[in-house]
Short mmCIF file of C-alpha atoms and ligand atoms in Angstrom, two decimals:
data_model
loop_
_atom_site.label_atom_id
_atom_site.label_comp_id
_atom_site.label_asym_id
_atom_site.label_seq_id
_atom_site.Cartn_x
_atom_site.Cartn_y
_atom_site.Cartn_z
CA UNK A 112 0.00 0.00 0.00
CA UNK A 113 1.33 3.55 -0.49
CA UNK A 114 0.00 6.77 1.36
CA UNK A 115 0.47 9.21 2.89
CA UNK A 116 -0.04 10.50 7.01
CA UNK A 117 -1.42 13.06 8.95
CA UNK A 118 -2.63 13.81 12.59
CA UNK A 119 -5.99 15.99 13.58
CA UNK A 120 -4.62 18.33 16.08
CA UNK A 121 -1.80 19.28 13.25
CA UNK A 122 -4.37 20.02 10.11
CA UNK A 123 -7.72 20.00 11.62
CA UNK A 124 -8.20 23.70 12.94
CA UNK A 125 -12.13 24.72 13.99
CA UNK A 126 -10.64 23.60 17.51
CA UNK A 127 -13.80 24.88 19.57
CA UNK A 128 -16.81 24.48 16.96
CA UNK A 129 -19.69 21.21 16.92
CA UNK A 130 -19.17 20.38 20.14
CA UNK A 131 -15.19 19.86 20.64
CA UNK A 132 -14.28 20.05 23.89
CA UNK A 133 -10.60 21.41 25.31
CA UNK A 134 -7.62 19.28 24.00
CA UNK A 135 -4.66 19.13 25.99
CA UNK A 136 -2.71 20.64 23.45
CA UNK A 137 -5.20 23.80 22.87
CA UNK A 138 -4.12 24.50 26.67
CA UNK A 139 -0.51 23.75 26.30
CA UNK A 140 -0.29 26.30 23.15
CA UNK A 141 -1.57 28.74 25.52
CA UNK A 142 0.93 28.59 28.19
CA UNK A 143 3.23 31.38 27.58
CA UNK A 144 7.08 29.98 25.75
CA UNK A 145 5.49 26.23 25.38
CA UNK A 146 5.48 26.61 21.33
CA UNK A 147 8.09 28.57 19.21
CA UNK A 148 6.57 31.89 17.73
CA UNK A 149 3.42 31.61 20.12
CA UNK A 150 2.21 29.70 17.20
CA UNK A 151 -1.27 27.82 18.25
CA UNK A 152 -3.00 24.99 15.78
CA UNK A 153 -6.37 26.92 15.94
CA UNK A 154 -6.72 27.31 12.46
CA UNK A 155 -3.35 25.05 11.07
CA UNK A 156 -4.11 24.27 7.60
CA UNK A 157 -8.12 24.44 8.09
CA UNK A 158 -8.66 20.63 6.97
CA UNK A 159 -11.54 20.67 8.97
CA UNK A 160 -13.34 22.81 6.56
CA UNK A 161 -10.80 22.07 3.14
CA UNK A 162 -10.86 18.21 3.42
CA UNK A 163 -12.40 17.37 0.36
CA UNK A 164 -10.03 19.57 -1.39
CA UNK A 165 -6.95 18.05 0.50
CA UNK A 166 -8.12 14.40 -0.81
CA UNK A 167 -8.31 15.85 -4.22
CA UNK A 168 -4.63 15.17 -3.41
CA UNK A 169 -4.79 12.08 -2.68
CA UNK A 170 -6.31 11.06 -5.83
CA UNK A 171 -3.67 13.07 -7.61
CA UNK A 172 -1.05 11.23 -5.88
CA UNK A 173 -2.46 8.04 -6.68
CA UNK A 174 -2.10 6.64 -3.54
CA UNK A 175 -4.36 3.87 -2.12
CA UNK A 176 -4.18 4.57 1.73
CA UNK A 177 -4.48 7.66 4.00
CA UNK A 178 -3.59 7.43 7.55
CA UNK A 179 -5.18 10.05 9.63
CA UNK A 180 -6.20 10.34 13.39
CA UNK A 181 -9.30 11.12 15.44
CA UNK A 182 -9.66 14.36 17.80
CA UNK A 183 -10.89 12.55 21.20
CA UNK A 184 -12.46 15.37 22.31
CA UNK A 185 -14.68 15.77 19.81
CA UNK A 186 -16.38 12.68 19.77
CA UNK A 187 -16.95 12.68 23.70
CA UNK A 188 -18.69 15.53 26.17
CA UNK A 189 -16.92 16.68 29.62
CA UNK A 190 -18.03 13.13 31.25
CA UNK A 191 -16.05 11.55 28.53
CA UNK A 192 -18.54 9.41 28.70
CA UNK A 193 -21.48 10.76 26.42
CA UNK A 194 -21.08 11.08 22.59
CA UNK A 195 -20.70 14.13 20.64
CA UNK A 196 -22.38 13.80 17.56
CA UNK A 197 -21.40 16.27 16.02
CA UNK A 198 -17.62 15.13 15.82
CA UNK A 199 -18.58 11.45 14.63
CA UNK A 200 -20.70 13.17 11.49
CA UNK A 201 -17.25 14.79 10.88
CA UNK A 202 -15.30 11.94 10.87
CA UNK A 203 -18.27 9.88 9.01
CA UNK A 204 -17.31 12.74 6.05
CA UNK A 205 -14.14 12.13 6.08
CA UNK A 206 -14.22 8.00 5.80
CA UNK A 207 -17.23 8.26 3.18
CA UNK A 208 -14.50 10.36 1.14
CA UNK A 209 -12.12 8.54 1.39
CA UNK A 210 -13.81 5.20 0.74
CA UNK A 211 -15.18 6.80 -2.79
CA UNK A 212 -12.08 7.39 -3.81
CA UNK A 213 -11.22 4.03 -2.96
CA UNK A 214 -8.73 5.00 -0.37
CA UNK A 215 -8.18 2.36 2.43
CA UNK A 216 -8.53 4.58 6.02
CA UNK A 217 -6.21 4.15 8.48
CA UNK A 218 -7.32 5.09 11.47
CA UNK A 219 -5.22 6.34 14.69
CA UNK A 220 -6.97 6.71 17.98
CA UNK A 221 -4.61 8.28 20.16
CA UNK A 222 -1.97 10.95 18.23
CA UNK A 223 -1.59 12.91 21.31
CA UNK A 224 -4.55 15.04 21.05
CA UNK A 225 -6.70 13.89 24.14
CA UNK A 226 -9.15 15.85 26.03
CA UNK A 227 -7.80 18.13 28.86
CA UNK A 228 -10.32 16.66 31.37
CA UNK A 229 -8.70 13.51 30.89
CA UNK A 230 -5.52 14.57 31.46
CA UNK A 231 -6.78 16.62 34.93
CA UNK A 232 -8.13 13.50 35.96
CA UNK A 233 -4.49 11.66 35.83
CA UNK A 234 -4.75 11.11 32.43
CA UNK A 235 -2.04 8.11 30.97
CA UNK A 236 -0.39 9.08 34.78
CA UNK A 237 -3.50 7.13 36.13
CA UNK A 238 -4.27 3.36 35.60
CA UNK A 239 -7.85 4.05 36.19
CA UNK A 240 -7.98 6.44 33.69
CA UNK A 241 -7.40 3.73 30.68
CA UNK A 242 -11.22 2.96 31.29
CA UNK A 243 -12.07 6.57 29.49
CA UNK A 244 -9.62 5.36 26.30
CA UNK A 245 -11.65 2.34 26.32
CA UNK A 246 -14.81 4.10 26.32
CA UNK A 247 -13.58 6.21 23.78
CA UNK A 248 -12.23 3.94 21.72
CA UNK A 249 -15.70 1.46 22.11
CA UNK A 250 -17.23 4.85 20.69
CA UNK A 251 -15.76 5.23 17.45
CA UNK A 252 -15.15 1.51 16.63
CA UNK A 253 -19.31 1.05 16.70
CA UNK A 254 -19.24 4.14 14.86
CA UNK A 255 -17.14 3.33 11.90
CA UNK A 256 -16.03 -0.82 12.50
CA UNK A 257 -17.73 -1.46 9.59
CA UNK A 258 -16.47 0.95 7.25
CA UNK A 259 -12.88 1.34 8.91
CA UNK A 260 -10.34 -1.73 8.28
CA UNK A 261 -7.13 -0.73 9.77
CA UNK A 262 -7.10 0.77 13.57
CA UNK A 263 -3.69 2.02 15.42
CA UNK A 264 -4.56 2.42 18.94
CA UNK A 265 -1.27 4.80 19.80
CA UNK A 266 1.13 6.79 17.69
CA UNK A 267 4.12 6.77 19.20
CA UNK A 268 4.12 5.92 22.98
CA UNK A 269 7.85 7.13 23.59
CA UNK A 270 6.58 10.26 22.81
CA UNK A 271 4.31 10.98 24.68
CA UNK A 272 5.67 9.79 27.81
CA UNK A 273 9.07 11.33 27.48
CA UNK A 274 8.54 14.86 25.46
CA UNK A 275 5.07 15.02 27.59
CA UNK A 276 6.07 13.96 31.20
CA UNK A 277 9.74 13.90 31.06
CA UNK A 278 11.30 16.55 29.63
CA UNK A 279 8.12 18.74 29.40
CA UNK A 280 8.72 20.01 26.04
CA UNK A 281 5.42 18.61 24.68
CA UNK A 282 1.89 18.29 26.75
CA UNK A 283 1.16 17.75 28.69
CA UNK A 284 4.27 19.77 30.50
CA UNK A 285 5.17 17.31 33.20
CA UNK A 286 8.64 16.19 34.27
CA UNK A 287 8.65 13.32 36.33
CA UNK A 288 11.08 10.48 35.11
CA UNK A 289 8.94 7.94 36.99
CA UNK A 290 6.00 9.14 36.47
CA UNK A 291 7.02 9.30 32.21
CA UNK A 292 7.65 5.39 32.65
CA UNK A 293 4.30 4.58 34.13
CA UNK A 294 2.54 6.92 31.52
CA UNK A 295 4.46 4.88 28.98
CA UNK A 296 3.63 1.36 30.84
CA UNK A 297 -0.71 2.19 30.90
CA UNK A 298 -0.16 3.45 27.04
CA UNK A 299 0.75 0.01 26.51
CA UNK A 300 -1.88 -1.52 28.81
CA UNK A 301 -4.20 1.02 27.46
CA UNK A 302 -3.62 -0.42 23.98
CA UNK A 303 -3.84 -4.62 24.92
CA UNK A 304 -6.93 -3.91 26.56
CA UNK A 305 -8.47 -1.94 23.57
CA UNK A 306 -7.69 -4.75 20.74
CA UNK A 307 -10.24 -6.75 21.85
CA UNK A 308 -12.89 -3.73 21.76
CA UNK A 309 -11.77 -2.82 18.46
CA UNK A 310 -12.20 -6.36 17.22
CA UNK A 311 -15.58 -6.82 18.33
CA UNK A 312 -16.93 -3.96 16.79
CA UNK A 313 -14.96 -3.99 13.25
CA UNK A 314 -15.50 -7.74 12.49
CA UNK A 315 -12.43 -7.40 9.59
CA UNK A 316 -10.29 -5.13 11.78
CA UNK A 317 -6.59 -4.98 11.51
CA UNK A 318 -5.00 -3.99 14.54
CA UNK A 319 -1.94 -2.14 15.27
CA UNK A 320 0.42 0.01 17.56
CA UNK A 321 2.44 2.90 16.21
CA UNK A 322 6.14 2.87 17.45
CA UNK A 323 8.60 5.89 16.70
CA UNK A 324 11.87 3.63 16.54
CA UNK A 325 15.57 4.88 16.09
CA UNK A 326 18.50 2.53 15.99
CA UNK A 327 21.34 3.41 18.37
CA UNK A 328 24.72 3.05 16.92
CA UNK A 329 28.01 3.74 18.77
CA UNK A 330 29.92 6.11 18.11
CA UNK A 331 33.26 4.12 18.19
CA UNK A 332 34.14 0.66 19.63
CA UNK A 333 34.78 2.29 22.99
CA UNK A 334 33.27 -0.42 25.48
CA UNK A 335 31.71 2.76 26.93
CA UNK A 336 30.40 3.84 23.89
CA UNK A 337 29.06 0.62 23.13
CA UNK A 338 27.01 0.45 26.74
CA UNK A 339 26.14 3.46 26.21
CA UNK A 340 24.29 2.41 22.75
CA UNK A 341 22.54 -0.95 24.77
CA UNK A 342 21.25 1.54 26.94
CA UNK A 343 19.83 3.78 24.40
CA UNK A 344 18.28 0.90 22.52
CA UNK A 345 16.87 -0.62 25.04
CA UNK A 346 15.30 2.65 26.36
CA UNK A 347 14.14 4.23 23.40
CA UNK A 348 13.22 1.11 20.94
CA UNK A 349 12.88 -1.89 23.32
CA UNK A 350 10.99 -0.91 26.09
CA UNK A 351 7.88 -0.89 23.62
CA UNK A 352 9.21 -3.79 21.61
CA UNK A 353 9.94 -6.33 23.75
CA UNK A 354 6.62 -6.34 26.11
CA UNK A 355 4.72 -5.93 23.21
CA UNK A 356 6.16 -9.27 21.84
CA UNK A 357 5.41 -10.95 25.00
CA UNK A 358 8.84 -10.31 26.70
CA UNK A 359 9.46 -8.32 29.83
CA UNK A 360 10.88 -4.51 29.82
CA UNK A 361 14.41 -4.55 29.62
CA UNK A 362 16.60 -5.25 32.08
CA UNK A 363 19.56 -3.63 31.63
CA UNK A 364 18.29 0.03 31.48
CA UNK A 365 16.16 -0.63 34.64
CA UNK A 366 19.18 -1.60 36.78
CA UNK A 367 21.17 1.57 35.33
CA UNK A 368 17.88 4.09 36.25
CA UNK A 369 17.78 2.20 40.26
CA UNK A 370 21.54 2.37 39.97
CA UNK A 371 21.07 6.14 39.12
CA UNK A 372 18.52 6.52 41.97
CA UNK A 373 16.59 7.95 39.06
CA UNK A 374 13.59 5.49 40.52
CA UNK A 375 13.03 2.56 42.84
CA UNK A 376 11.28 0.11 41.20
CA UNK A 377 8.92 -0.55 38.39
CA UNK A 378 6.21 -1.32 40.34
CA UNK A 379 3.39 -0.01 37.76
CA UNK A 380 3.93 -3.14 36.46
CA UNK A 381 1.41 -5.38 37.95
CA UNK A 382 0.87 -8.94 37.97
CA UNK A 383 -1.23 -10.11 34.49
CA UNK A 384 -0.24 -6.38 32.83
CA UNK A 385 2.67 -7.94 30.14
CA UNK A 386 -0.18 -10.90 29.40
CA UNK A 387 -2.29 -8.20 28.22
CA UNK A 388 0.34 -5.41 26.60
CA UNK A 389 1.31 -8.52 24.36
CA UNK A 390 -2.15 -9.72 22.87
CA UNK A 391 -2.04 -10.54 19.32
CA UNK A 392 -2.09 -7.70 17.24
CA UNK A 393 -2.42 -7.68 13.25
CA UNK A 394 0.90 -5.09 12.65
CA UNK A 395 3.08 -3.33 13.34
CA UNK A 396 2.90 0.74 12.19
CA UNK A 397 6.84 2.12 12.33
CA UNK A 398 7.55 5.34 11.72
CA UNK A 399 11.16 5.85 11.17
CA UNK A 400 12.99 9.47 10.64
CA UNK A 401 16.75 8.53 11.69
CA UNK A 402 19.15 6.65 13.50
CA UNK A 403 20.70 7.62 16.46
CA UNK A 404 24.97 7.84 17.01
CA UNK A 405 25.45 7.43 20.70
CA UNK A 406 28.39 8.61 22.83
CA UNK A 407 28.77 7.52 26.37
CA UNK A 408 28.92 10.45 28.68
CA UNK A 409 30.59 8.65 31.65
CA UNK A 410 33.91 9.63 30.54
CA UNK A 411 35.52 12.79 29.97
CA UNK A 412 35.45 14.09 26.40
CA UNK A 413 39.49 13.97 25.82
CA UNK A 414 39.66 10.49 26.80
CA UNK A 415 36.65 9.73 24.29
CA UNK A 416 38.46 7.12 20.99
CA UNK A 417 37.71 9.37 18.07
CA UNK A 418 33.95 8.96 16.52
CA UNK A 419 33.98 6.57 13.53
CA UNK A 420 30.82 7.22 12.09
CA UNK A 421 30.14 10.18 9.67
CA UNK A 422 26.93 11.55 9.96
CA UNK A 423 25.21 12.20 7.13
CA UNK A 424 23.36 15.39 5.61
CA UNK A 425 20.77 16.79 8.07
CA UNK A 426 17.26 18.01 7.72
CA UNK A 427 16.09 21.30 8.96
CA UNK A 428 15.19 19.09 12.58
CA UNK A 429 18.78 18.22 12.34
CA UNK A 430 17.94 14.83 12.03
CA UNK A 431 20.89 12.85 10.15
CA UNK A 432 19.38 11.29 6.38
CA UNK A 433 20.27 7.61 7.14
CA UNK A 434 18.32 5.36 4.63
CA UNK A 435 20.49 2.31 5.48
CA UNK A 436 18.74 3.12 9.01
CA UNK A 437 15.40 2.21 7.32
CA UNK A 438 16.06 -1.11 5.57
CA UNK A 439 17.97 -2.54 8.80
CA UNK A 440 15.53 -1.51 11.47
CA UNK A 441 13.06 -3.28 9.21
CA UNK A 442 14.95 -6.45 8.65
CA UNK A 443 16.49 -6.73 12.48
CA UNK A 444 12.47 -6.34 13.68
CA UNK A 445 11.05 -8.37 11.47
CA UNK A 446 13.75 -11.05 12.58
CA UNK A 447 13.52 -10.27 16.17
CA UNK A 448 9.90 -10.03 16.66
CA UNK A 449 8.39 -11.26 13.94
CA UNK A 450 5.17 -9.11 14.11
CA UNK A 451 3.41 -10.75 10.90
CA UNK A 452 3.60 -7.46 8.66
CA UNK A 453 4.95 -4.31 9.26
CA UNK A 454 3.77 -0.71 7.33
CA UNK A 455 5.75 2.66 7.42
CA UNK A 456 4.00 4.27 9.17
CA UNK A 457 5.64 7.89 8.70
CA UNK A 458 8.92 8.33 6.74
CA UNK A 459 9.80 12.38 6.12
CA UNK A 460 11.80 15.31 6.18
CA UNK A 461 11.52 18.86 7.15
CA UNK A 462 13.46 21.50 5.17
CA UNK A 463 11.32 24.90 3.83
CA UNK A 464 11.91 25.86 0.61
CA UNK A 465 10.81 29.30 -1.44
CA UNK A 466 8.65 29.24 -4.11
CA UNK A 467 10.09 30.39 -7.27
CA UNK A 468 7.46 31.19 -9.96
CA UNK A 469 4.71 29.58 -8.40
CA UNK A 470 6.57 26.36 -7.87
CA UNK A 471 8.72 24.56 -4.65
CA UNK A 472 11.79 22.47 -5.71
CA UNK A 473 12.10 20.47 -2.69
CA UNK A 474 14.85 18.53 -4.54
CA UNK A 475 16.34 17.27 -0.59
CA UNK A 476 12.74 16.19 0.50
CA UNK A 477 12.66 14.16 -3.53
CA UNK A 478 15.88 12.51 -2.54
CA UNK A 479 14.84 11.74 0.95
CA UNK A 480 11.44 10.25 -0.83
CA UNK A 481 13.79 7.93 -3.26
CA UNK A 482 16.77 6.42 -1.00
CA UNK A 483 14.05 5.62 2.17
CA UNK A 484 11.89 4.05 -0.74
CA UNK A 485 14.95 1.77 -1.93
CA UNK A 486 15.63 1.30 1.67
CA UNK A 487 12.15 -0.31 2.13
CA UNK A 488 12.48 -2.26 -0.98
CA UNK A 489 15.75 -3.71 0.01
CA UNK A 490 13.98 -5.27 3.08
CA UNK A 491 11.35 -6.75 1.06
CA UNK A 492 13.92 -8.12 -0.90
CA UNK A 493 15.66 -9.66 2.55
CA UNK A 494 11.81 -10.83 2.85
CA UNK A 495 10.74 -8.74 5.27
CA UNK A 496 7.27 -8.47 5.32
CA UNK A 497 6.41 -4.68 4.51
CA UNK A 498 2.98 -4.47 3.40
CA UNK A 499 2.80 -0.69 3.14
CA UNK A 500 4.63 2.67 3.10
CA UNK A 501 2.93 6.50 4.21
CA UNK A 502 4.72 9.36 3.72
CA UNK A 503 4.76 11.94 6.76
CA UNK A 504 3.36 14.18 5.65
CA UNK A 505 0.68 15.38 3.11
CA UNK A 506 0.58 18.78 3.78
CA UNK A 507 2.85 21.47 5.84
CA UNK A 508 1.10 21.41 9.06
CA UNK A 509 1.50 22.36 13.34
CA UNK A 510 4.83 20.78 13.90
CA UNK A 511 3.97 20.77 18.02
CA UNK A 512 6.53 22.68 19.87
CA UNK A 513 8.33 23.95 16.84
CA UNK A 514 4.94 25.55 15.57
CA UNK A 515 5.03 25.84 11.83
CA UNK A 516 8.96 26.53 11.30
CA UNK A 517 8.96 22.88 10.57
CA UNK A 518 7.99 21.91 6.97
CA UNK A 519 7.41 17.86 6.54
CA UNK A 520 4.26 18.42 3.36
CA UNK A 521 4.03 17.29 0.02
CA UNK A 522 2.57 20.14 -0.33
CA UNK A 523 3.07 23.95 0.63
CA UNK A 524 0.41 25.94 2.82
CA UNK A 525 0.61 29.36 2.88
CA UNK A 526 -0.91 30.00 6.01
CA UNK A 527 -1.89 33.69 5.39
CA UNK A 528 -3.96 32.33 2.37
CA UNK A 529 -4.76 28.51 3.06
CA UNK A 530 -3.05 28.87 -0.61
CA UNK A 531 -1.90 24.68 -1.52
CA UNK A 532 0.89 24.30 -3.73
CA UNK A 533 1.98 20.85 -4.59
CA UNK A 534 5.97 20.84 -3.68
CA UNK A 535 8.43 18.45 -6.01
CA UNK A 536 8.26 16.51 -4.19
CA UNK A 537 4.52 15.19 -4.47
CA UNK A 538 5.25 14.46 -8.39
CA UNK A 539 8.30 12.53 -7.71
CA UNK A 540 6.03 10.46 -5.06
CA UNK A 541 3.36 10.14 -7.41
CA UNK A 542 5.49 9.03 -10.19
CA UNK A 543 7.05 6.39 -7.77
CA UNK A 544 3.64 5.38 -6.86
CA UNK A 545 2.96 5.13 -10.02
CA UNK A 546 6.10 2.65 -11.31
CA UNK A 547 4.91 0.84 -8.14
CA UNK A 548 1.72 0.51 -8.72
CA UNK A 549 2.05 -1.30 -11.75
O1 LIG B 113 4.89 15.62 13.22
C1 LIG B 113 5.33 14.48 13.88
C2 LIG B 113 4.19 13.49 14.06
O2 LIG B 113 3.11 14.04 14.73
C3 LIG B 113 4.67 12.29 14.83
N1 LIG B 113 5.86 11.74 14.27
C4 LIG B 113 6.95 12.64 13.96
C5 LIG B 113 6.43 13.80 13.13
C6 LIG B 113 7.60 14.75 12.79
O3 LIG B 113 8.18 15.23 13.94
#
């Protein structure tokens, strides 16, 4: 399948009209120095009232799957309990378009945009508080099960527990080590205990999880450096990995953070909790931007062995272009976990460029487009099982804390105008699509 990815919060706009109650993020923009140029997404690129014209891009493209998320608060009222109508009819437009333009939906539940009344309740902090994701989530699968084939309960767990409650650079604010792990523990349990809601209401459901994964590399053959890389990989990749293929969280790591006295224990996990994180799901979503060149910081700088890798060219996130990356994440998960299929889930660049008589010549973004794309099709080619790939993402949109100074589209909004202008970049895809399609 080829596509292309978006989130809600990012495009939608219209954040306070038919019903929609206060996201966590609308109240995060408005904390003073959260987001960079006071930007807000109140408006972003207006999808909520331009869809039909943004799918008209679709079609152009050519592509045969569009993965988008839902806005949780507006399909629920303040007792996240009770429907909102109003925000279903939306979403009911948006899957009817798609599905007559034969466009397969994929459907995310959670990309980060959850109701503040949630989160003041203890939100992913609070165990009891997975029962409103369930209720949520039993919501729109009655809604749309039988329309909607492919459901992604989370987009990107590490995420949200680190950039949200660790470091505090993303909503909700919070910085509480601890407190980031158990958010990222009842993601998990949130998700196990929503596959088998999702499969009773969408009888041909495919169900997946959404994992932002970076490979660590060292860099040199210090041993330091090399721990230092374990470490990283088992904090940022494997602690979703391996309980979600039915092992326990890493070891390693959790002796270095007690060692640390960065916690005691990780008692969240209860008795039963890894039986459920692990239930059977249909794929796994990965969305890969770069690897990661790790350098132990336990010893002093001059002592360091010189670094052997080069890094690469970097995009405007300065994030290195690694396609190699790509293809051997893919292979060493498929081999290690074996999660049945696998889709690319997002796969992008941000770098802005002008536009010079009406047009963008993203040329970076069209050769960031063609080496990932080889990269996935020299997994396929190892046999991995790679069933799809989406491009992140269609349009320019909110790029969270960075506001809009971050350009990952296909196409250009100018967001005086809501003016669209089809980058590149978008006819190199489609023509790609197009070879591929055949
Ligand atoms: O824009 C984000 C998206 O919401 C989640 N994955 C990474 C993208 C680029 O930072």
């Amino acid at each position: 399948m080829w596509g292309t990815a978006t989130s809600s919060f990012q495009i939608e706009g219209s954040n306070d009209i038919d019903g929609k109650i206060e996201s966590v993020w609308d109240e995060f923009c408005d904390r003073p120095n959260t987001i960079k140029n006071s930007d807000n997404a109140k408006i972003a690129c207006d999808h909520y009232n331009r869809f039909n014209q943004d799918f008209d891009f679709l079609d152009e493209l050519g592509v045969n799957s569009y993965r988008f998320s839902i806005s949780w608060p507006r399909i629920v009222k303040d007792d996240l309990k009770r429907k909102n109508q109003k925000g279903l009819d939306f979403y009911s437009r948006i899957i009817d378009n798609l599905l007559s333009r034969n466009i397969e939906p994929f459907l995310t539940l959670n990309h980060w945009d959850v109701p503040l009344i949630f989160h003041e309740k203890g939100g992913w902090g609070n165990r009891d508080c997975i029962e409103h994701f369930l209720d949520y989530s039993s919501i729109v699968t009655k809604e749309f099960g039988d329309k909607v084939k492919y459901w992604i309960t989370h987009n990107e767990p590490w995420v949200i527990a680190n950039l949200g409650y660790n470091n505090g650079t993303h909503a909700p604010g919070s910085s509480n080590f601890y407190k980031s792990l158990e958010v990222s523990h009842n993601l998990l349990l949130s998700h196990g205990k929503a596959i088998p809601i999702i499969k009773s209401n969408s009888n041909q459901s495919s169900v997946g999880i959404v994992l932002n994964l970076s490979p660590g590399m060292p860099a040199s053959k210090s041993s330091e450096d090399l721990k230092a890389t374990k470490l990283f990989n088992q904090y940022f990749n494997e602690w979703y990995l391996c309980p979600l293929y039915g092992k326990n969280y890493p070891k390693d790591i959790t002796a270095d953070w007690v060692q640390k006295g960065l916690i005691n224990s990780i008692d969240f996990n209860k008795e039963g909790d890894l039986e459920i994180i692990s239930r059977q799901t249909d794929f796994l979503g990965i969305n890969y931007y770069s690897r990661a060149i790790i350098r132990s910081e336990e010893i002093p700088e001059e002592e360091n062995l010189p670094i052997e890798l080069v890094a690469g060219d970097k995009t405007d996130f300065e994030w290195e272009v690694y396609p190699d990356g790509l293809r051997d994440l893919l292979i060493d998960v498929d081999q290690k976990y074996n999660p049945g299929s696998i889709f690319v889930t997002e796969n992008g660049c941000a770098y802005d460029y002008p536009k010079e008589d009406g047009a963008i010549n993203d040329i970076r973004r069209v050769k960031y487009l063609d080496s990932h794309i080889m990269a996935c099709k020299e997994a396929v080619q190892k046999g991995v099982c790679l069933d799809g790939y989406m491009h992140w993402s269609l349009l320019d949109n909110f790029e969270w804390a960075e506001g809009y100074s971050k350009k990952f589209g296909l196409v250009h909004i100018d967001f005086d105008t809501q003016e669209r202008t089809p980058k590149q970049s978008f006819w190199a895809y489609k023509n790609l699509i197009e070879k591929n399609l055949k």
